Amino acid sequence: MALAMYNIPKNSFSSLQLIVIRQLPVRYSSSSSDVVDSVDKKFPKIKSDLHSLKRGTGGRSSFNGKVATVFGASGFLGRAVVNQLGKMGTQVVIPYRTDPYNILRLKLCGDLGQILFTPFFLKDEASIAKAMKYSDIVINLIGRDYETPNFKYKDVHVTGARNIARLAKEAGVQTLLHVSTLNASENPKPIVSKKGSGLYSSKWEGEQAVREEFPDAIIFRPSDMWGQQDSFIYYYNNIARRTWRAMSLWKKGVGIIKQPVYGSDVAKGIVKAVCDPDAAGHTFQAVGPHRYELSELMDWFHRIMLRTRERLYYRLDLRMDPTFWPRLLIAEKVLPRYRTLSWGRLERESKTDVVNPDLPNLQDLEINLTPMEERIFYELKPFRIHAYHDQLLRDYIRPVEPCPLATN
């Protein structure tokens, strides 16, 4: 009956096949000039950039047309940056050199197929170029707090940063963001050690190298960042850093001014900067809303943790602590790969945060800064005495907060 309906003889199968092919609609039809209609090709041919592939109305289950490569995504700041990018529908490429299971949880930051992983090695330019081949945004968060036999400060902060910037320029990347550090300077003044901070000087050299290779790069200089699993709050509460219940600080922390910033605020600022064309070529200082003296900050932390003088808490002068220096030497010589203490970290914690008023900050990116007073009780709960029995402490009184210093 089907053959009779088209007036085709029963033995003429080739004619039927030809008619059926002509009756089928084209699979990939589009009125846009970006797609070439074809019946003999399975996939369309894209002529323009990825913005023509935007899908969805925004959010994690959308694609905003941007592809970002985030180096150093497994770190404290990197996890927050990937989460912010995935929240706005950005496809994120994460280069890694660790075990894949250590970064697999980052896949939850985006929808299916939006978070991609590729192995790389910082000294292998081919793997770096492969990681940013299809990206229009590159964010370099790679940093090293202490030197190792394989990676010195210069290898990570200068040579590695220069290679990433140069290869990004060659790949046609539109936006490059490089994360440095506050207090970066050419010749940092020594405080504890004789040579000064090698991290500060190498970070400064890295900024110059990035500017040479990618003049429109965005540079971020964050201060000490605090948050979940950070290297600020958790550092001072580490058993290797503490002297039993006491806290040893350079000159007892008196005269050392810090301006810590919430890590999530820095991540939001980074995402806003890479999406703002006017941010190209600028250097931003990512600092918190308040400045504190380190001695007052440590006393405040311990009041929250219910570690008062009645519980044998007190501050010591680092130079008068006989147990600190053996622990520092053991960490430097015996445990070089897993150390918490180091000469470089001690030098940086004894340095006052210097903020340049001529440079923009997070508030210029319209970021509402989170004061430490709002979240510090939650962040310090794992270290508080009887942390999970607070409901039984009816006489618990909110500790007195330190008086913030002037920001200018």
One Martini backbone bead per residue (centre of mass of N, CA, C, O) as a GRO file, in nm:
protein
  408
    1MET     BB    1   0.056   0.063  -0.019
    2ALA     BB    2   0.300   0.257  -0.005
    3LEU     BB    3   0.374   0.228  -0.307
    4ALA     BB    4   0.099   0.314  -0.430
    5MET     BB    5   0.094   0.608  -0.312
    6TYR     BB    6   0.369   0.678  -0.503
    7ASN     BB    7   0.373   0.519  -0.778
    8ILE     BB    8   0.558   0.257  -0.718
    9PRO     BB    9   0.724   0.004  -0.787
   10LYS     BB   10   0.809  -0.283  -0.616
   11ASN     BB   11   1.111  -0.308  -0.772
   12SER     BB   12   1.176   0.014  -0.678
   13PHE     BB   13   1.393   0.089  -0.431
   14SER     BB   14   1.577   0.328  -0.521
   15SER     BB   15   1.350   0.537  -0.556
   16LEU     BB   16   1.252   0.531  -0.264
   17GLN     BB   17   1.517   0.620  -0.130
   18LEU     BB   18   1.536   0.897  -0.267
   19ILE     BB   19   1.267   1.014  -0.159
   20VAL     BB   20   1.320   0.986   0.146
   21ILE     BB   21   1.567   1.173   0.156
   22ARG     BB   22   1.406   1.428   0.051
   23GLN     BB   23   1.190   1.426   0.295
   24LEU     BB   24   1.403   1.480   0.490
   25PRO     BB   25   1.520   1.669   0.731
   26VAL     BB   26   1.744   1.873   0.844
   27ARG     BB   27   1.924   1.836   1.132
   28TYR     BB   28   2.113   2.114   1.095
   29SER     BB   29   1.926   2.388   1.135
   30SER     BB   30   1.998   2.743   1.053
   31SER     BB   31   1.991   3.101   1.036
   32SER     BB   32   2.273   3.109   1.100
   33SER     BB   33   2.612   3.165   0.988
   34ASP     BB   34   2.765   2.962   1.193
   35VAL     BB   35   2.600   2.740   1.034
   36VAL     BB   36   2.636   2.457   0.828
   37ASP     BB   37   2.439   2.304   0.612
   38SER     BB   38   2.409   1.939   0.636
   39VAL     BB   39   2.356   1.586   0.539
   40ASP     BB   40   2.667   1.451   0.547
   41LYS     BB   41   2.696   1.573   0.837
   42LYS     BB   42   2.684   1.536   1.180
   43PHE     BB   43   2.823   1.814   1.233
   44PRO     BB   44   2.865   2.129   1.290
   45LYS     BB   45   3.009   2.437   1.175
   46ILE     BB   46   3.216   2.654   1.348
   47LYS     BB   47   3.310   2.998   1.306
   48SER     BB   48   3.291   3.116   1.575
   49ASP     BB   49   3.263   3.158   1.881
   50LEU     BB   50   3.133   3.034   2.190
   51HIS     BB   51   2.890   3.241   2.222
   52SER     BB   52   2.695   3.080   2.020
   53LEU     BB   53   2.659   2.843   2.264
   54LYS     BB   54   2.453   2.948   2.436
   55ARG     BB   55   2.291   2.819   2.740
   56GLY     BB   56   2.043   2.934   2.899
   57THR     BB   57   1.970   3.159   3.195
   58GLY     BB   58   2.161   3.070   3.410
   59GLY     BB   59   2.395   2.905   3.588
   60ARG     BB   60   2.495   2.580   3.636
   61SER     BB   61   2.280   2.480   3.394
   62SER     BB   62   2.476   2.652   3.212
   63PHE     BB   63   2.610   2.841   2.919
   64ASN     BB   64   2.807   3.146   2.872
   65GLY     BB   65   3.061   3.102   2.655
   66LYS     BB   66   3.289   3.032   2.868
   67VAL     BB   67   3.644   2.953   2.902
   68ALA     BB   68   3.833   2.829   3.186
   69THR     BB   69   4.162   2.835   3.321
   70VAL     BB   70   4.275   2.678   3.636
   71PHE     BB   71   4.548   2.734   3.816
   72GLY     BB   72   4.535   2.599   4.130
   73ALA     BB   73   4.243   2.461   4.215
   74SER     BB   74   4.327   2.288   4.488
   75GLY     BB   75   4.320   2.523   4.658
   76PHE     BB   76   4.178   2.747   4.858
   77LEU     BB   77   4.113   2.957   4.628
   78GLY     BB   78   4.045   2.766   4.388
   79ARG     BB   79   3.778   2.645   4.490
   80ALA     BB   80   3.623   2.917   4.495
   81VAL     BB   81   3.659   2.994   4.195
   82VAL     BB   82   3.523   2.747   4.067
   83ASN     BB   83   3.251   2.794   4.201
   84GLN     BB   84   3.194   3.074   4.075
   85LEU     BB   85   3.211   2.984   3.779
   86GLY     BB   86   2.993   2.756   3.792
   87LYS     BB   87   2.754   2.944   3.885
   88MET     BB   88   2.774   3.109   3.584
   89GLY     BB   89   2.840   2.887   3.344
   90THR     BB   90   3.136   2.798   3.334
   91GLN     BB   91   3.388   2.652   3.168
   92VAL     BB   92   3.625   2.431   3.331
   93VAL     BB   93   3.978   2.404   3.337
   94ILE     BB   94   4.181   2.155   3.519
   95PRO     BB   95   4.491   2.152   3.611
   96TYR     BB   96   4.700   1.868   3.712
   97ARG     BB   97   4.952   1.680   3.950
   98THR     BB   98   4.780   1.496   4.103
   99ASP     BB   99   4.559   1.313   4.229
  100PRO     BB  100   4.245   1.286   4.098
  101TYR     BB  101   4.092   1.245   4.378
  102ASN     BB  102   4.166   1.537   4.497
  103ILE     BB  103   3.974   1.690   4.251
  104LEU     BB  104   3.688   1.556   4.204
  105ARG     BB  105   3.499   1.751   4.375
  106LEU     BB  106   3.497   1.986   4.154
  107LYS     BB  107   3.266   1.869   3.973
  108LEU     BB  108   3.027   2.005   4.154
  109CYS     BB  109   3.052   2.311   4.042
  110GLY     BB  110   2.915   2.176   3.791
  111ASP     BB  111   2.786   2.057   3.537
  112LEU     BB  112   2.765   1.840   3.299
  113GLY     BB  113   3.074   1.903   3.133
  114GLN     BB  114   3.201   2.176   3.284
  115ILE     BB  115   3.424   1.996   3.429
  116LEU     BB  116   3.767   1.979   3.352
  117PHE     BB  117   4.053   1.755   3.304
  118THR     BB  118   4.423   1.800   3.312
  119PRO     BB  119   4.733   1.714   3.281
  120PHE     BB  120   5.034   1.865   3.435
  121PHE     BB  121   5.349   2.057   3.396
  122LEU     BB  122   5.527   2.338   3.469
  123LYS     BB  123   5.787   2.236   3.280
  124ASP     BB  124   5.557   2.178   3.053
  125GLU     BB  125   5.450   2.346   2.777
  126ALA     BB  126   5.253   2.150   2.637
  127SER     BB  127   5.053   2.115   2.879
  128ILE     BB  128   4.983   2.413   2.906
  129ALA     BB  129   4.872   2.463   2.618
  130LYS     BB  130   4.649   2.246   2.632
  131ALA     BB  131   4.483   2.377   2.875
  132MET     BB  132   4.444   2.669   2.682
  133LYS     BB  133   4.336   2.621   2.385
  134TYR     BB  134   3.998   2.688   2.448
  135SER     BB  135   4.052   2.954   2.599
  136ASP     BB  136   3.961   3.300   2.727
  137ILE     BB  137   4.048   3.217   3.028
  138VAL     BB  138   4.316   3.285   3.270
  139ILE     BB  139   4.410   3.141   3.594
  140ASN     BB  140   4.676   3.213   3.828
  141LEU     BB  141   4.731   3.026   4.152
  142ILE     BB  142   5.021   2.962   4.173
  143GLY     BB  143   5.192   2.851   4.479
  144ARG     BB  144   5.469   2.884   4.728
  145ASP     BB  145   5.561   2.878   5.068
  146TYR     BB  146   5.792   2.669   4.996
  147GLU     BB  147   6.073   2.505   4.934
  148THR     BB  148   6.197   2.260   4.707
  149PRO     BB  149   6.394   2.052   4.524
  150ASN     BB  150   6.204   2.102   4.256
  151PHE     BB  151   6.084   2.388   4.383
  152LYS     BB  152   6.140   2.704   4.356
  153TYR     BB  153   6.044   3.019   4.365
  154LYS     BB  154   6.128   3.083   4.069
  155ASP     BB  155   5.987   2.845   3.927
  156VAL     BB  156   5.693   2.938   4.012
  157HIS     BB  157   5.679   3.274   4.018
  158VAL     BB  158   5.842   3.319   3.737
  159THR     BB  159   5.873   3.098   3.519
  160GLY     BB  160   5.583   2.989   3.528
  161ALA     BB  161   5.437   3.261   3.485
  162ARG     BB  162   5.568   3.329   3.213
  163ASN     BB  163   5.473   3.081   3.053
  164ILE     BB  164   5.172   3.124   3.085
  165ALA     BB  165   5.161   3.406   2.956
  166ARG     BB  166   5.288   3.336   2.680
  167LEU     BB  167   5.093   3.102   2.598
  168ALA     BB  168   4.836   3.273   2.618
  169LYS     BB  169   4.911   3.469   2.393
  170GLU     BB  170   4.948   3.249   2.168
  171ALA     BB  171   4.638   3.133   2.213
  172GLY     BB  172   4.436   3.391   2.244
  173VAL     BB  173   4.391   3.506   2.511
  174GLN     BB  174   4.197   3.755   2.661
  175THR     BB  175   4.228   3.666   2.978
  176LEU     BB  176   4.456   3.748   3.251
  177LEU     BB  177   4.515   3.611   3.583
  178HIS     BB  178   4.731   3.711   3.853
  179VAL     BB  179   4.856   3.582   4.160
  180SER     BB  180   4.986   3.727   4.429
  181THR     BB  181   5.104   3.949   4.691
  182LEU     BB  182   5.124   4.104   4.962
  183ASN     BB  183   5.430   4.282   4.994
  184ALA     BB  184   5.548   4.293   4.728
  185SER     BB  185   5.906   4.311   4.658
  186GLU     BB  186   6.226   4.355   4.562
  187ASN     BB  187   6.334   4.452   4.873
  188PRO     BB  188   6.287   4.304   5.145
  189LYS     BB  189   6.274   4.353   5.475
  190PRO     BB  190   6.435   4.223   5.727
  191ILE     BB  191   6.351   4.052   6.044
  192VAL     BB  192   6.444   3.751   6.112
  193SER     BB  193   6.603   3.716   5.877
  194LYS     BB  194   6.873   3.809   5.661
  195LYS     BB  195   6.716   3.806   5.356
  196GLY     BB  196   6.432   3.770   5.376
  197SER     BB  197   6.167   3.732   5.159
  198GLY     BB  198   6.143   3.515   4.890
  199LEU     BB  199   5.843   3.546   4.813
  200TYR     BB  200   5.823   3.852   4.768
  201SER     BB  201   6.042   3.875   4.546
  202SER     BB  202   5.927   3.658   4.347
  203LYS     BB  203   5.648   3.790   4.309
  204TRP     BB  204   5.756   4.051   4.185
  205GLU     BB  205   5.895   3.915   3.942
  206GLY     BB  206   5.634   3.785   3.835
  207GLU     BB  207   5.488   4.045   3.761
  208GLN     BB  208   5.694   4.143   3.550
  209ALA     BB  209   5.676   3.895   3.365
  210VAL     BB  210   5.374   3.918   3.298
  211ARG     BB  211   5.385   4.205   3.177
  212GLU     BB  212   5.576   4.132   2.942
  213GLU     BB  213   5.387   3.903   2.810
  214PHE     BB  214   5.105   4.046   2.947
  215PRO     BB  215   5.000   4.363   2.969
  216ASP     BB  216   4.670   4.297   3.033
  217ALA     BB  217   4.703   4.190   3.300
  218ILE     BB  218   4.572   4.068   3.602
  219ILE     BB  219   4.644   4.171   3.941
  220PHE     BB  220   4.665   4.002   4.257
  221ARG     BB  221   4.681   4.116   4.617
  222PRO     BB  222   4.667   3.922   4.877
  223SER     BB  223   4.618   3.860   5.183
  224ASP     BB  224   4.537   3.706   5.446
  225MET     BB  225   4.345   3.415   5.434
  226TRP     BB  226   4.018   3.324   5.544
  227GLY     BB  227   3.877   2.997   5.640
  228GLN     BB  228   3.827   2.700   5.521
  229GLN     BB  229   4.123   2.559   5.532
  230ASP     BB  230   4.345   2.749   5.595
  231SER     BB  231   4.665   2.959   5.646
  232PHE     BB  232   4.579   3.106   5.931
  233ILE     BB  233   4.401   2.978   6.150
  234TYR     BB  234   4.527   2.690   6.119
  235TYR     BB  235   4.818   2.773   6.175
  236TYR     BB  236   4.783   2.883   6.478
  237ASN     BB  237   4.645   2.581   6.557
  238ASN     BB  238   4.888   2.429   6.527
  239ILE     BB  239   5.089   2.214   6.704
  240ALA     BB  240   5.363   2.320   6.574
  241ARG     BB  241   5.313   2.631   6.645
  242ARG     BB  242   5.263   2.571   6.926
  243THR     BB  243   5.312   2.616   7.293
  244TRP     BB  244   5.090   2.447   7.366
  245ARG     BB  245   4.899   2.712   7.507
  246ALA     BB  246   5.085   2.894   7.372
  247MET     BB  247   5.202   3.204   7.196
  248SER     BB  248   5.447   3.262   6.955
  249LEU     BB  249   5.584   3.591   6.895
  250TRP     BB  250   5.700   3.861   6.751
  251LYS     BB  251   5.704   4.067   7.005
  252LYS     BB  252   5.410   3.953   7.078
  253GLY     BB  253   5.269   4.120   6.824
  254VAL     BB  254   5.372   4.400   6.858
  255GLY     BB  255   5.328   4.617   6.577
  256ILE     BB  256   5.162   4.405   6.409
  257ILE     BB  257   4.988   4.444   6.105
  258LYS     BB  258   4.665   4.321   5.999
  259GLN     BB  259   4.455   4.242   5.680
  260PRO     BB  260   4.237   4.026   5.656
  261VAL     BB  261   4.070   3.802   5.421
  262TYR     BB  262   3.811   3.666   5.265
  263GLY     BB  263   3.821   3.417   5.037
  264SER     BB  264   3.545   3.461   4.891
  265ASP     BB  265   3.598   3.759   4.815
  266VAL     BB  266   3.834   3.703   4.626
  267ALA     BB  267   3.682   3.521   4.427
  268LYS     BB  268   3.473   3.733   4.342
  269GLY     BB  269   3.680   3.939   4.237
  270ILE     BB  270   3.802   3.763   4.015
  271VAL     BB  271   3.542   3.720   3.849
  272LYS     BB  272   3.482   4.020   3.803
  273ALA     BB  273   3.749   4.094   3.658
  274VAL     BB  274   3.725   3.890   3.409
  275CYS     BB  275   3.434   4.037   3.327
  276ASP     BB  276   3.598   4.313   3.312
  277PRO     BB  277   3.737   4.517   3.075
  278ASP     BB  278   3.851   4.753   3.273
  279ALA     BB  279   4.067   4.554   3.434
  280ALA     BB  280   4.281   4.574   3.241
  281GLY     BB  281   4.609   4.620   3.374
  282HIS     BB  282   4.548   4.583   3.674
  283THR     BB  283   4.600   4.633   4.032
  284PHE     BB  284   4.492   4.442   4.309
  285GLN     BB  285   4.383   4.477   4.651
  286ALA     BB  286   4.321   4.206   4.877
  287VAL     BB  287   4.141   4.326   5.147
  288GLY     BB  288   4.017   4.395   5.435
  289PRO     BB  289   3.822   4.613   5.638
  290HIS     BB  290   4.037   4.543   5.871
  291ARG     BB  291   4.271   4.632   6.126
  292TYR     BB  292   4.521   4.442   6.314
  293GLU     BB  293   4.673   4.340   6.586
  294LEU     BB  294   4.825   4.048   6.644
  295SER     BB  295   4.784   4.034   6.950
  296GLU     BB  296   4.475   4.087   6.949
  297LEU     BB  297   4.398   3.855   6.760
  298MET     BB  298   4.497   3.618   6.939
  299ASP     BB  299   4.329   3.686   7.191
  300TRP     BB  300   4.055   3.663   7.051
  301PHE     BB  301   4.071   3.371   6.959
  302HIS     BB  302   4.106   3.254   7.254
  303ARG     BB  303   3.841   3.355   7.366
  304ILE     BB  304   3.663   3.190   7.175
  305MET     BB  305   3.817   2.909   7.267
  306LEU     BB  306   3.846   2.924   7.584
  307ARG     BB  307   4.163   3.039   7.607
  308THR     BB  308   4.276   3.142   7.887
  309ARG     BB  309   4.471   3.216   8.155
  310GLU     BB  310   4.331   2.997   8.330
  311ARG     BB  311   4.431   2.795   8.077
  312LEU     BB  312   4.737   2.885   8.006
  313TYR     BB  313   4.725   3.146   7.839
  314TYR     BB  314   4.994   3.299   7.643
  315ARG     BB  315   5.230   3.529   7.540
  316LEU     BB  316   5.530   3.508   7.349
  317ASP     BB  317   5.852   3.555   7.283
  318LEU     BB  318   6.019   3.413   7.035
  319ARG     BB  319   6.315   3.464   7.154
  320MET     BB  320   6.214   3.313   7.450
  321ASP     BB  321   6.164   3.032   7.306
  322PRO     BB  322   6.313   2.718   7.347
  323THR     BB  323   6.106   2.531   7.158
  324PHE     BB  324   6.087   2.659   6.871
  325TRP     BB  325   6.364   2.616   6.725
  326PRO     BB  326   6.366   2.305   6.715
  327ARG     BB  327   6.103   2.285   6.549
  328LEU     BB  328   6.208   2.441   6.305
  329LEU     BB  329   6.446   2.253   6.233
  330ILE     BB  330   6.282   1.996   6.194
  331ALA     BB  331   6.099   2.106   5.968
  332GLU     BB  332   6.338   2.176   5.769
  333LYS     BB  333   6.506   1.890   5.776
  334VAL     BB  334   6.301   1.639   5.825
  335LEU     BB  335   6.015   1.797   5.708
  336PRO     BB  336   6.010   1.939   5.402
  337ARG     BB  337   5.714   1.836   5.281
  338TYR     BB  338   5.537   1.871   5.585
  339ARG     BB  339   5.557   2.159   5.675
  340THR     BB  340   5.466   2.441   5.882
  341LEU     BB  341   5.738   2.536   5.942
  342SER     BB  342   5.926   2.842   5.853
  343TRP     BB  343   6.116   3.104   5.770
  344GLY     BB  344   5.922   3.236   5.569
  345ARG     BB  345   5.666   3.237   5.749
  346LEU     BB  346   5.791   3.398   5.981
  347GLU     BB  347   5.854   3.652   5.816
  348ARG     BB  348   5.557   3.718   5.721
  349GLU     BB  349   5.417   3.733   6.012
  350SER     BB  350   5.622   3.990   6.090
  351LYS     BB  351   5.464   4.158   5.877
  352THR     BB  352   5.334   4.447   5.774
  353ASP     BB  353   5.065   4.559   5.614
  354VAL     BB  354   5.086   4.711   5.290
  355VAL     BB  355   4.884   4.977   5.160
  356ASN     BB  356   4.802   5.110   4.853
  357PRO     BB  357   4.605   5.391   4.779
  358ASP     BB  358   4.643   5.384   4.447
  359LEU     BB  359   4.508   5.112   4.452
  360PRO     BB  360   4.285   4.894   4.391
  361ASN     BB  361   4.002   4.713   4.519
  362LEU     BB  362   3.727   4.530   4.602
  363GLN     BB  363   3.534   4.778   4.618
  364ASP     BB  364   3.577   4.854   4.311
  365LEU     BB  365   3.417   4.564   4.246
  366GLU     BB  366   3.163   4.542   4.435
  367ILE     BB  367   3.253   4.419   4.718
  368ASN     BB  368   3.128   4.273   5.004
  369LEU     BB  369   3.276   4.274   5.287
  370THR     BB  370   3.382   4.041   5.534
  371PRO     BB  371   3.377   4.042   5.851
  372MET     BB  372   3.526   3.870   6.104
  373GLU     BB  373   3.293   3.905   6.321
  374GLU     BB  374   3.074   3.721   6.165
  375ARG     BB  375   3.264   3.422   6.132
  376ILE     BB  376   3.474   3.340   6.358
  377PHE     BB  377   3.301   3.147   6.536
  378TYR     BB  378   3.272   2.930   6.316
  379GLU     BB  379   3.578   2.886   6.240
  380LEU     BB  380   3.658   2.817   6.562
  381LYS     BB  381   3.493   2.569   6.659
  382PRO     BB  382   3.698   2.323   6.625
  383PHE     BB  383   3.889   2.473   6.868
  384ARG     BB  384   3.688   2.459   7.086
  385ILE     BB  385   3.597   2.414   7.393
  386HIS     BB  386   3.332   2.231   7.385
  387ALA     BB  387   3.195   2.268   7.094
  388TYR     BB  388   2.944   2.036   7.123
  389HIS     BB  389   2.844   2.196   7.423
  390ASP     BB  390   2.722   2.491   7.414
  391GLN     BB  391   2.427   2.446   7.518
  392LEU     BB  392   2.546   2.395   7.823
  393LEU     BB  393   2.668   2.695   7.821
  394ARG     BB  394   2.501   2.938   7.986
  395ASP     BB  395   2.766   3.131   8.064
  396TYR     BB  396   2.821   3.223   7.787
  397ILE     BB  397   3.030   3.482   7.660
  398ARG     BB  398   3.089   3.716   7.444
  399PRO     BB  399   3.364   3.818   7.335
  400VAL     BB  400   3.581   4.060   7.309
  401GLU     BB  401   3.647   4.278   7.067
  402PRO     BB  402   3.855   4.422   6.874
  403CYS     BB  403   4.002   4.721   6.781
  404PRO     BB  404   4.009   4.864   6.500
  405LEU     BB  405   4.208   5.003   6.281
  406ALA     BB  406   4.309   5.217   6.073
  407THR     BB  407   4.313   5.210   5.706
  408ASN     BB  408   4.507   5.500   5.669
   0.00000   0.00000   0.00000
